[in-house]
Structure formats: structure tokens, C-alpha cells
């Protein structure tokens, strides 16, 4: 399910000590690893290099007491990767935290949405007005010089 591009969207990101973070990008990577069985394919699905994907997996494995992803080196069948039971639980809990956050913030997000300024497309007329006022001001200053 894709969110409406114009909708307000809360984004969950958990900051750990020592600059470690856990957010939607790493969770999306885990989903792709689960679907493809490959860190490389998961990275390609997200338009990232294998090295970047591998570094993110390595970060997650280092952040927790248990590994999140297990990988096997290539051989006759080639390499592969899969989520551990802990990785499955982490992904599931993170998605549940996101749902809880959306539910808990629904009224506040509706209020923000009802009170936000028009989008850039709608406000382009007011930008033109402001720009023309700026031009007028610049003309006056030049004529006064």
C-alpha cells in the first residue's frame, strides 16, 4: 500500500547510543532479503550497491545480541541470505511500532493536515505576488539610487 504523496506521514526512526539508528530503510532491506534470499538482490531492489547493503546488514547484526541476517558464501548453489528468527521478530515488531505510531497520532496528524498551508502548486500564485512585490521594491531602490 503506497501512501498518498500529499498525506502527512510520521516516520519512525530509533536512535541508539553511539549513533546507531534503526529505521524504515533498514526494515525495507530486511523485507527484500526475506523475499529474494540475497543481500545483493535486496540492494539492487533498493538501487543500492551490494557493499552498502552488506554494510547495513553488518550494522544491524552488530547492534543486537543476536544476528538479524545470516548469510552463506557462494558455492555450488551460490550464496544466500536469510533473516534469523530474531530478524523476523525485529521486522515484525518494527512494523507494529509504525502502526501503533500512526494510530496514536491520527488525530494530531488530521489537525496538522487541516491547518497546513497550501501545497507549492496551489501557492504558486502567492509566490508570483511576492515575487512581483520584490521586483517593485527593487525598482524603487534602483530609482532612488
PDB file of N, CA, C and O in Angstrom, residues 52-127:
ATOM      1  N   UNK A  52      26.956  -1.381   0.099  1.00  0.00           N
ATOM      2  CA  UNK A  52      26.110  -0.581   1.003  1.00  0.00           C
ATOM      3  C   UNK A  52      25.114  -1.487   1.717  1.00  0.00           C
ATOM      4  O   UNK A  52      24.908  -1.363   2.927  1.00  0.00           O
ATOM      5  N   UNK A  53      24.478  -2.376   0.997  1.00  0.00           N
ATOM      6  CA  UNK A  53      23.513  -3.294   1.604  1.00  0.00           C
ATOM      7  C   UNK A  53      24.208  -4.169   2.650  1.00  0.00           C
ATOM      8  O   UNK A  53      23.689  -4.366   3.758  1.00  0.00           O
ATOM      9  N   UNK A  54      25.385  -4.677   2.304  1.00  0.00           N
ATOM     10  CA  UNK A  54      26.129  -5.531   3.227  1.00  0.00           C
ATOM     11  C   UNK A  54      26.517  -4.753   4.485  1.00  0.00           C
ATOM     12  O   UNK A  54      26.446  -5.278   5.599  1.00  0.00           O
ATOM     13  N   UNK A  55      26.941  -3.497   4.331  1.00  0.00           N
ATOM     14  CA  UNK A  55      27.294  -2.670   5.495  1.00  0.00           C
ATOM     15  C   UNK A  55      26.090  -2.431   6.406  1.00  0.00           C
ATOM     16  O   UNK A  55      26.217  -2.445   7.635  1.00  0.00           O
ATOM     17  N   UNK A  56      24.920  -2.217   5.817  1.00  0.00           N
ATOM     18  CA  UNK A  56      23.708  -2.026   6.629  1.00  0.00           C
ATOM     19  C   UNK A  56      23.355  -3.297   7.392  1.00  0.00           C
ATOM     20  O   UNK A  56      22.977  -3.248   8.568  1.00  0.00           O
ATOM     21  N   UNK A  57      23.476  -4.441   6.729  1.00  0.00           N
ATOM     22  CA  UNK A  57      23.227  -5.726   7.400  1.00  0.00           C
ATOM     23  C   UNK A  57      24.244  -5.919   8.524  1.00  0.00           C
ATOM     24  O   UNK A  57      23.891  -6.316   9.638  1.00  0.00           O
ATOM     25  N   UNK A  58      25.501  -5.616   8.243  1.00  0.00           N
ATOM     26  CA  UNK A  58      26.546  -5.741   9.245  1.00  0.00           C
ATOM     27  C   UNK A  58      26.256  -4.845  10.457  1.00  0.00           C
ATOM     28  O   UNK A  58      26.423  -5.263  11.610  1.00  0.00           O
ATOM     29  N   UNK A  59      25.789  -3.612  10.187  1.00  0.00           N
ATOM     30  CA  UNK A  59      25.408  -2.699  11.283  1.00  0.00           C
ATOM     31  C   UNK A  59      24.314  -3.314  12.144  1.00  0.00           C
ATOM     32  O   UNK A  59      24.393  -3.291  13.373  1.00  0.00           O
ATOM     33  N   UNK A  60      23.275  -3.847  11.493  1.00  0.00           N
ATOM     34  CA  UNK A  60      22.169  -4.434  12.260  1.00  0.00           C
ATOM     35  C   UNK A  60      22.639  -5.637  13.067  1.00  0.00           C
ATOM     36  O   UNK A  60      22.243  -5.798  14.221  1.00  0.00           O
ATOM     37  N   UNK A  61      23.468  -6.477  12.479  1.00  0.00           N
ATOM     38  CA  UNK A  61      23.969  -7.645  13.206  1.00  0.00           C
ATOM     39  C   UNK A  61      24.808  -7.231  14.416  1.00  0.00           C
ATOM     40  O   UNK A  61      24.806  -7.907  15.437  1.00  0.00           O
ATOM     41  N   UNK A  62      25.500  -6.117  14.306  1.00  0.00           N
ATOM     42  CA  UNK A  62      26.329  -5.621  15.398  1.00  0.00           C
ATOM     43  C   UNK A  62      25.493  -4.949  16.502  1.00  0.00           C
ATOM     44  O   UNK A  62      25.853  -4.947  17.660  1.00  0.00           O
ATOM     45  N   UNK A  63      24.346  -4.392  16.131  1.00  0.00           N
ATOM     46  CA  UNK A  63      23.518  -3.625  17.070  1.00  0.00           C
ATOM     47  C   UNK A  63      22.820  -4.497  18.116  1.00  0.00           C
ATOM     48  O   UNK A  63      22.415  -3.980  19.157  1.00  0.00           O
ATOM     49  N   UNK A  64      22.651  -5.762  17.839  1.00  0.00           N
ATOM     50  CA  UNK A  64      21.850  -6.626  18.705  1.00  0.00           C
ATOM     51  C   UNK A  64      22.659  -7.806  19.228  1.00  0.00           C
ATOM     52  O   UNK A  64      23.689  -8.159  18.659  1.00  0.00           O
ATOM     53  N   UNK A  65      22.147  -8.407  20.278  1.00  0.00           N
ATOM     54  CA  UNK A  65      22.799  -9.572  20.879  1.00  0.00           C
ATOM     55  C   UNK A  65      22.788 -10.765  19.932  1.00  0.00           C
ATOM     56  O   UNK A  65      23.681 -11.599  19.973  1.00  0.00           O
ATOM     57  N   UNK A  66      21.747 -10.850  19.119  1.00  0.00           N
ATOM     58  CA  UNK A  66      21.608 -11.959  18.170  1.00  0.00           C
ATOM     59  C   UNK A  66      21.697 -11.418  16.755  1.00  0.00           C
ATOM     60  O   UNK A  66      21.299 -10.282  16.497  1.00  0.00           O
ATOM     61  N   UNK A  67      22.168 -12.217  15.806  1.00  0.00           N
ATOM     62  CA  UNK A  67      22.219 -11.744  14.417  1.00  0.00           C
ATOM     63  C   UNK A  67      20.809 -11.548  13.845  1.00  0.00           C
ATOM     64  O   UNK A  67      19.865 -12.228  14.230  1.00  0.00           O
ATOM     65  N   UNK A  68      20.715 -10.600  12.940  1.00  0.00           N
ATOM     66  CA  UNK A  68      19.452 -10.285  12.266  1.00  0.00           C
ATOM     67  C   UNK A  68      19.374 -11.048  10.944  1.00  0.00           C
ATOM     68  O   UNK A  68      18.329 -11.551  10.562  1.00  0.00           O
ATOM     69  N   UNK A  69      20.521 -11.144  10.264  1.00  0.00           N
ATOM     70  CA  UNK A  69      20.609 -11.817   8.959  1.00  0.00           C
ATOM     71  C   UNK A  69      21.756 -12.805   9.013  1.00  0.00           C
ATOM     72  O   UNK A  69      22.820 -12.513   9.549  1.00  0.00           O
ATOM     73  N   UNK A  70      21.516 -13.996   8.456  1.00  0.00           N
ATOM     74  CA  UNK A  70      22.578 -14.996   8.281  1.00  0.00           C
ATOM     75  C   UNK A  70      22.863 -15.077   6.796  1.00  0.00           C
ATOM     76  O   UNK A  70      21.948 -15.065   5.979  1.00  0.00           O
ATOM     77  N   UNK A  71      24.140 -15.130   6.457  1.00  0.00           N
ATOM     78  CA  UNK A  71      24.480 -15.259   5.040  1.00  0.00           C
ATOM     79  C   UNK A  71      25.401 -16.454   4.849  1.00  0.00           C
ATOM     80  O   UNK A  71      26.137 -16.840   5.753  1.00  0.00           O
ATOM     81  N   UNK A  72      25.317 -17.037   3.663  1.00  0.00           N
ATOM     82  CA  UNK A  72      26.171 -18.149   3.289  1.00  0.00           C
ATOM     83  C   UNK A  72      26.987 -17.704   2.091  1.00  0.00           C
ATOM     84  O   UNK A  72      26.462 -17.073   1.182  1.00  0.00           O
ATOM     85  N   UNK A  73      28.249 -18.038   2.104  1.00  0.00           N
ATOM     86  CA  UNK A  73      29.113 -17.698   0.967  1.00  0.00           C
ATOM     87  C   UNK A  73      28.758 -18.581  -0.217  1.00  0.00           C
ATOM     88  O   UNK A  73      28.173 -19.645  -0.060  1.00  0.00           O
ATOM     89  N   UNK A  74      29.165 -18.133  -1.381  1.00  0.00           N
ATOM     90  CA  UNK A  74      28.876 -18.867  -2.607  1.00  0.00           C
ATOM     91  C   UNK A  74      29.473 -20.270  -2.603  1.00  0.00           C
ATOM     92  O   UNK A  74      30.414 -20.562  -1.900  1.00  0.00           O
ATOM     93  N   UNK A  75      28.923 -21.109  -3.369  1.00  0.00           N
ATOM     94  CA  UNK A  75      29.374 -22.482  -3.528  1.00  0.00           C
ATOM     95  C   UNK A  75      28.712 -23.008  -4.789  1.00  0.00           C
ATOM     96  O   UNK A  75      28.431 -22.251  -5.700  1.00  0.00           O
ATOM     97  N   UNK A  76      28.408 -24.304  -4.819  1.00  0.00           N
ATOM     98  CA  UNK A  76      27.731 -24.849  -5.997  1.00  0.00           C
ATOM     99  C   UNK A  76      26.372 -24.178  -6.208  1.00  0.00           C
ATOM    100  O   UNK A  76      25.992 -23.877  -7.315  1.00  0.00           O
ATOM    101  N   UNK A  77      25.657 -23.953  -5.107  1.00  0.00           N
ATOM    102  CA  UNK A  77      24.335 -23.331  -5.217  1.00  0.00           C
ATOM    103  C   UNK A  77      24.422 -21.807  -5.175  1.00  0.00           C
ATOM    104  O   UNK A  77      23.426 -21.126  -5.309  1.00  0.00           O
ATOM    105  N   UNK A  78      25.591 -21.284  -4.958  1.00  0.00           N
ATOM    106  CA  UNK A  78      25.742 -19.836  -4.811  1.00  0.00           C
ATOM    107  C   UNK A  78      25.479 -19.447  -3.374  1.00  0.00           C
ATOM    108  O   UNK A  78      25.091 -20.265  -2.544  1.00  0.00           O
ATOM    109  N   UNK A  79      25.705 -18.198  -3.061  1.00  0.00           N
ATOM    110  CA  UNK A  79      25.494 -17.715  -1.698  1.00  0.00           C
ATOM    111  C   UNK A  79      24.026 -17.434  -1.460  1.00  0.00           C
ATOM    112  O   UNK A  79      23.174 -17.682  -2.294  1.00  0.00           O
ATOM    113  N   UNK A  80      23.758 -16.895  -0.321  1.00  0.00           N
ATOM    114  CA  UNK A  80      22.388 -16.558   0.009  1.00  0.00           C
ATOM    115  C   UNK A  80      22.333 -15.890   1.355  1.00  0.00           C
ATOM    116  O   UNK A  80      23.335 -15.818   2.076  1.00  0.00           O
ATOM    117  N   UNK A  81      21.195 -15.380   1.672  1.00  0.00           N
ATOM    118  CA  UNK A  81      20.991 -14.727   2.964  1.00  0.00           C
ATOM    119  C   UNK A  81      19.555 -14.941   3.390  1.00  0.00           C
ATOM    120  O   UNK A  81      18.654 -15.057   2.556  1.00  0.00           O
ATOM    121  N   UNK A  82      19.358 -14.984   4.685  1.00  0.00           N
ATOM    122  CA  UNK A  82      18.003 -15.114   5.219  1.00  0.00           C
ATOM    123  C   UNK A  82      17.931 -14.421   6.571  1.00  0.00           C
ATOM    124  O   UNK A  82      18.945 -14.248   7.247  1.00  0.00           O
ATOM    125  N   UNK A  83      16.731 -14.028   6.926  1.00  0.00           N
ATOM    126  CA  UNK A  83      16.527 -13.439   8.238  1.00  0.00           C
ATOM    127  C   UNK A  83      16.567 -14.551   9.271  1.00  0.00           C
ATOM    128  O   UNK A  83      16.055 -15.650   9.039  1.00  0.00           O
ATOM    129  N   UNK A  84      17.155 -14.258  10.395  1.00  0.00           N
ATOM    130  CA  UNK A  84      17.110 -15.200  11.515  1.00  0.00           C
ATOM    131  C   UNK A  84      15.731 -15.073  12.165  1.00  0.00           C
ATOM    132  O   UNK A  84      14.948 -14.168  11.824  1.00  0.00           O
ATOM    133  N   UNK A  85      15.444 -15.947  13.106  1.00  0.00           N
ATOM    134  CA  UNK A  85      14.181 -15.820  13.856  1.00  0.00           C
ATOM    135  C   UNK A  85      14.131 -14.455  14.540  1.00  0.00           C
ATOM    136  O   UNK A  85      13.088 -13.791  14.564  1.00  0.00           O
ATOM    137  N   UNK A  86      15.279 -14.010  15.059  1.00  0.00           N
ATOM    138  CA  UNK A  86      15.334 -12.688  15.681  1.00  0.00           C
ATOM    139  C   UNK A  86      15.071 -11.595  14.646  1.00  0.00           C
ATOM    140  O   UNK A  86      14.354 -10.629  14.919  1.00  0.00           O
ATOM    141  N   UNK A  87      15.631 -11.727  13.445  1.00  0.00           N
ATOM    142  CA  UNK A  87      15.402 -10.751  12.372  1.00  0.00           C
ATOM    143  C   UNK A  87      13.944 -10.664  11.980  1.00  0.00           C
ATOM    144  O   UNK A  87      13.403  -9.571  11.765  1.00  0.00           O
ATOM    145  N   UNK A  88      13.279 -11.821  11.890  1.00  0.00           N
ATOM    146  CA  UNK A  88      11.833 -11.839  11.604  1.00  0.00           C
ATOM    147  C   UNK A  88      11.061 -11.099  12.695  1.00  0.00           C
ATOM    148  O   UNK A  88      10.163 -10.307  12.413  1.00  0.00           O
ATOM    149  N   UNK A  89      11.419 -11.374  13.947  1.00  0.00           N
ATOM    150  CA  UNK A  89      10.751 -10.730  15.079  1.00  0.00           C
ATOM    151  C   UNK A  89      11.020  -9.224  15.088  1.00  0.00           C
ATOM    152  O   UNK A  89      10.112  -8.430  15.338  1.00  0.00           O
ATOM    153  N   UNK A  90      12.244  -8.822  14.800  1.00  0.00           N
ATOM    154  CA  UNK A  90      12.601  -7.401  14.739  1.00  0.00           C
ATOM    155  C   UNK A  90      11.766  -6.688  13.684  1.00  0.00           C
ATOM    156  O   UNK A  90      11.177  -5.634  13.952  1.00  0.00           O
ATOM    157  N   UNK A  91      11.695  -7.257  12.500  1.00  0.00           N
ATOM    158  CA  UNK A  91      10.918  -6.661  11.420  1.00  0.00           C
ATOM    159  C   UNK A  91       9.442  -6.558  11.796  1.00  0.00           C
ATOM    160  O   UNK A  91       8.810  -5.513  11.619  1.00  0.00           O
ATOM    161  N   UNK A  92       8.906  -7.621  12.335  1.00  0.00           N
ATOM    162  CA  UNK A  92       7.503  -7.645  12.743  1.00  0.00           C
ATOM    163  C   UNK A  92       7.210  -6.592  13.819  1.00  0.00           C
ATOM    164  O   UNK A  92       6.239  -5.841  13.733  1.00  0.00           O
ATOM    165  N   UNK A  93       8.070  -6.519  14.809  1.00  0.00           N
ATOM    166  CA  UNK A  93       7.873  -5.547  15.892  1.00  0.00           C
ATOM    167  C   UNK A  93       8.030  -4.113  15.393  1.00  0.00           C
ATOM    168  O   UNK A  93       7.290  -3.223  15.813  1.00  0.00           O
ATOM    169  N   UNK A  94       8.981  -3.873  14.502  1.00  0.00           N
ATOM    170  CA  UNK A  94       9.162  -2.528  13.967  1.00  0.00           C
ATOM    171  C   UNK A  94       7.915  -2.101  13.196  1.00  0.00           C
ATOM    172  O   UNK A  94       7.436  -0.972  13.345  1.00  0.00           O
ATOM    173  N   UNK A  95       7.392  -2.991  12.356  1.00  0.00           N
ATOM    174  CA  UNK A  95       6.176  -2.661  11.591  1.00  0.00           C
ATOM    175  C   UNK A  95       4.997  -2.415  12.537  1.00  0.00           C
ATOM    176  O   UNK A  95       4.172  -1.530  12.283  1.00  0.00           O
ATOM    177  N   UNK A  96       4.933  -3.172  13.628  1.00  0.00           N
ATOM    178  CA  UNK A  96       3.869  -2.946  14.613  1.00  0.00           C
ATOM    179  C   UNK A  96       4.050  -1.590  15.308  1.00  0.00           C
ATOM    180  O   UNK A  96       3.078  -0.879  15.550  1.00  0.00           O
ATOM    181  N   UNK A  97       5.290  -1.222  15.612  1.00  0.00           N
ATOM    182  CA  UNK A  97       5.553   0.093  16.210  1.00  0.00           C
ATOM    183  C   UNK A  97       5.111   1.213  15.266  1.00  0.00           C
ATOM    184  O   UNK A  97       4.532   2.216  15.699  1.00  0.00           O
ATOM    185  N   UNK A  98       5.371   1.042  13.959  1.00  0.00           N
ATOM    186  CA  UNK A  98       4.934   2.045  12.987  1.00  0.00           C
ATOM    187  C   UNK A  98       3.416   2.171  12.986  1.00  0.00           C
ATOM    188  O   UNK A  98       2.881   3.284  12.953  1.00  0.00           O
ATOM    189  N   UNK A  99       2.722   1.032  13.009  1.00  0.00           N
ATOM    190  CA  UNK A  99       1.259   1.058  13.007  1.00  0.00           C
ATOM    191  C   UNK A  99       0.729   1.712  14.280  1.00  0.00           C
ATOM    192  O   UNK A  99      -0.205   2.516  14.231  1.00  0.00           O
ATOM    193  N   UNK A 100       1.330   1.388  15.415  1.00  0.00           N
ATOM    194  CA  UNK A 100       0.926   1.996  16.684  1.00  0.00           C
ATOM    195  C   UNK A 100       1.127   3.510  16.630  1.00  0.00           C
ATOM    196  O   UNK A 100       0.253   4.277  17.052  1.00  0.00           O
ATOM    197  N   UNK A 101       2.259   3.932  16.102  1.00  0.00           N
ATOM    198  CA  UNK A 101       2.548   5.362  15.994  1.00  0.00           C
ATOM    199  C   UNK A 101       1.506   6.053  15.121  1.00  0.00           C
ATOM    200  O   UNK A 101       0.977   7.104  15.489  1.00  0.00           O
ATOM    201  N   UNK A 102       1.186   5.470  13.962  1.00  0.00           N
ATOM    202  CA  UNK A 102       0.182   6.079  13.078  1.00  0.00           C
ATOM    203  C   UNK A 102      -1.175   6.167  13.769  1.00  0.00           C
ATOM    204  O   UNK A 102      -1.859   7.194  13.680  1.00  0.00           O
ATOM    205  N   UNK A 103      -1.560   5.096  14.463  1.00  0.00           N
ATOM    206  CA  UNK A 103      -2.851   5.092  15.159  1.00  0.00           C
ATOM    207  C   UNK A 103      -2.897   6.139  16.264  1.00  0.00           C
ATOM    208  O   UNK A 103      -3.875   6.870  16.397  1.00  0.00           O
ATOM    209  N   UNK A 104      -1.827   6.204  17.043  1.00  0.00           N
ATOM    210  CA  UNK A 104      -1.792   7.133  18.175  1.00  0.00           C
ATOM    211  C   UNK A 104      -1.736   8.595  17.717  1.00  0.00           C
ATOM    212  O   UNK A 104      -2.207   9.478  18.422  1.00  0.00           O
ATOM    213  N   UNK A 105      -1.170   8.833  16.562  1.00  0.00           N
ATOM    214  CA  UNK A 105      -1.015  10.207  16.068  1.00  0.00           C
ATOM    215  C   UNK A 105      -2.092  10.621  15.069  1.00  0.00           C
ATOM    216  O   UNK A 105      -2.061  11.749  14.570  1.00  0.00           O
ATOM    217  N   UNK A 106      -3.032   9.743  14.774  1.00  0.00           N
ATOM    218  CA  UNK A 106      -4.023  10.013  13.719  1.00  0.00           C
ATOM    219  C   UNK A 106      -4.758  11.335  13.930  1.00  0.00           C
ATOM    220  O   UNK A 106      -4.873  12.143  12.995  1.00  0.00           O
ATOM    221  N   UNK A 107      -5.255  11.599  15.127  1.00  0.00           N
ATOM    222  CA  UNK A 107      -5.980  12.847  15.383  1.00  0.00           C
ATOM    223  C   UNK A 107      -5.074  14.064  15.226  1.00  0.00           C
ATOM    224  O   UNK A 107      -5.469  15.076  14.645  1.00  0.00           O
ATOM    225  N   UNK A 108      -3.865  13.971  15.748  1.00  0.00           N
ATOM    226  CA  UNK A 108      -2.926  15.093  15.637  1.00  0.00           C
ATOM    227  C   UNK A 108      -2.518  15.331  14.183  1.00  0.00           C
ATOM    228  O   UNK A 108      -2.387  16.480  13.743  1.00  0.00           O
ATOM    229  N   UNK A 109      -2.314  14.253  13.426  1.00  0.00           N
ATOM    230  CA  UNK A 109      -1.964  14.407  12.010  1.00  0.00           C
ATOM    231  C   UNK A 109      -3.118  15.022  11.223  1.00  0.00           C
ATOM    232  O   UNK A 109      -2.892  15.862  10.341  1.00  0.00           O
ATOM    233  N   UNK A 110      -4.348  14.632  11.563  1.00  0.00           N
ATOM    234  CA  UNK A 110      -5.524  15.221  10.899  1.00  0.00           C
ATOM    235  C   UNK A 110      -5.593  16.718  11.205  1.00  0.00           C
ATOM    236  O   UNK A 110      -5.895  17.531  10.316  1.00  0.00           O
ATOM    237  N   UNK A 111      -5.292  17.091  12.436  1.00  0.00           N
ATOM    238  CA  UNK A 111      -5.296  18.503  12.808  1.00  0.00           C
ATOM    239  C   UNK A 111      -4.214  19.265  12.042  1.00  0.00           C
ATOM    240  O   UNK A 111      -4.458  20.346  11.510  1.00  0.00           O
ATOM    241  N   UNK A 112      -3.010  18.696  11.991  1.00  0.00           N
ATOM    242  CA  UNK A 112      -1.926  19.332  11.234  1.00  0.00           C
ATOM    243  C   UNK A 112      -2.306  19.482   9.765  1.00  0.00           C
ATOM    244  O   UNK A 112      -2.080  20.531   9.161  1.00  0.00           O
ATOM    245  N   UNK A 113      -2.883  18.441   9.205  1.00  0.00           N
ATOM    246  CA  UNK A 113      -3.272  18.457   7.801  1.00  0.00           C
ATOM    247  C   UNK A 113      -4.312  19.538   7.537  1.00  0.00           C
ATOM    248  O   UNK A 113      -4.229  20.266   6.553  1.00  0.00           O
ATOM    249  N   UNK A 114      -5.272  19.662   8.432  1.00  0.00           N
ATOM    250  CA  UNK A 114      -6.332  20.658   8.265  1.00  0.00           C
ATOM    251  C   UNK A 114      -5.795  22.086   8.389  1.00  0.00           C
ATOM    252  O   UNK A 114      -6.389  23.024   7.848  1.00  0.00           O
ATOM    253  N   UNK A 115      -4.676  22.248   9.059  1.00  0.00           N
ATOM    254  CA  UNK A 115      -4.148  23.590   9.317  1.00  0.00           C
ATOM    255  C   UNK A 115      -2.882  23.933   8.554  1.00  0.00           C
ATOM    256  O   UNK A 115      -2.302  25.003   8.759  1.00  0.00           O
ATOM    257  N   UNK A 116      -2.451  23.046   7.662  1.00  0.00           N
ATOM    258  CA  UNK A 116      -1.219  23.351   6.937  1.00  0.00           C
ATOM    259  C   UNK A 116      -1.494  24.287   5.758  1.00  0.00           C
ATOM    260  O   UNK A 116      -2.600  24.377   5.253  1.00  0.00           O
ATOM    261  N   UNK A 117      -0.456  24.967   5.359  1.00  0.00           N
ATOM    262  CA  UNK A 117      -0.544  25.883   4.223  1.00  0.00           C
ATOM    263  C   UNK A 117      -0.765  25.083   2.947  1.00  0.00           C
ATOM    264  O   UNK A 117      -0.420  23.903   2.885  1.00  0.00           O
ATOM    265  N   UNK A 118      -1.285  25.736   1.927  1.00  0.00           N
ATOM    266  CA  UNK A 118      -1.482  25.037   0.645  1.00  0.00           C
ATOM    267  C   UNK A 118      -0.152  24.528   0.100  1.00  0.00           C
ATOM    268  O   UNK A 118       0.901  25.053   0.433  1.00  0.00           O
ATOM    269  N   UNK A 119      -0.242  23.522  -0.762  1.00  0.00           N
ATOM    270  CA  UNK A 119       0.966  22.961  -1.369  1.00  0.00           C
ATOM    271  C   UNK A 119       1.581  23.969  -2.330  1.00  0.00           C
ATOM    272  O   UNK A 119       0.952  24.966  -2.683  1.00  0.00           O
ATOM    273  N   UNK A 120       2.777  23.703  -2.780  1.00  0.00           N
ATOM    274  CA  UNK A 120       3.505  24.615  -3.667  1.00  0.00           C
ATOM    275  C   UNK A 120       2.721  24.906  -4.942  1.00  0.00           C
ATOM    276  O   UNK A 120       2.717  26.027  -5.428  1.00  0.00           O
ATOM    277  N   UNK A 121       2.035  23.883  -5.488  1.00  0.00           N
ATOM    278  CA  UNK A 121       1.270  24.097  -6.719  1.00  0.00           C
ATOM    279  C   UNK A 121       0.147  25.092  -6.479  1.00  0.00           C
ATOM    280  O   UNK A 121      -0.110  25.963  -7.282  1.00  0.00           O
ATOM    281  N   UNK A 122      -0.543  24.961  -5.347  1.00  0.00           N
ATOM    282  CA  UNK A 122      -1.651  25.848  -5.033  1.00  0.00           C
ATOM    283  C   UNK A 122      -1.136  27.226  -4.660  1.00  0.00           C
ATOM    284  O   UNK A 122      -1.764  28.224  -4.947  1.00  0.00           O
ATOM    285  N   UNK A 123       0.010  27.263  -4.025  1.00  0.00           N
ATOM    286  CA  UNK A 123       0.553  28.531  -3.544  1.00  0.00           C
ATOM    287  C   UNK A 123       1.354  29.263  -4.609  1.00  0.00           C
ATOM    288  O   UNK A 123       1.837  30.351  -4.370  1.00  0.00           O
ATOM    289  N   UNK A 124       1.486  28.717  -5.811  1.00  0.00           N
ATOM    290  CA  UNK A 124       2.326  29.361  -6.823  1.00  0.00           C
ATOM    291  C   UNK A 124       1.833  30.758  -7.146  1.00  0.00           C
ATOM    292  O   UNK A 124       2.623  31.643  -7.408  1.00  0.00           O
ATOM    293  N   UNK A 125       0.539  30.972  -7.067  1.00  0.00           N
ATOM    294  CA  UNK A 125       0.012  32.315  -7.291  1.00  0.00           C
ATOM    295  C   UNK A 125       0.531  33.287  -6.254  1.00  0.00           C
ATOM    296  O   UNK A 125       0.924  34.404  -6.573  1.00  0.00           O
ATOM    297  N   UNK A 126       0.567  32.874  -4.986  1.00  0.00           N
ATOM    298  CA  UNK A 126       1.065  33.770  -3.952  1.00  0.00           C
ATOM    299  C   UNK A 126       2.562  33.986  -4.101  1.00  0.00           C
ATOM    300  O   UNK A 126       3.069  35.049  -3.783  1.00  0.00           O
ATOM    301  N   UNK A 127       3.280  32.991  -4.622  1.00  0.00           N
ATOM    302  CA  UNK A 127       4.711  33.187  -4.891  1.00  0.00           C
ATOM    303  C   UNK A 127       4.904  34.236  -5.972  1.00  0.00           C
ATOM    304  O   UNK A 127       5.803  35.058  -5.894  1.00  0.00           O
TER     305      UNK A 127
END
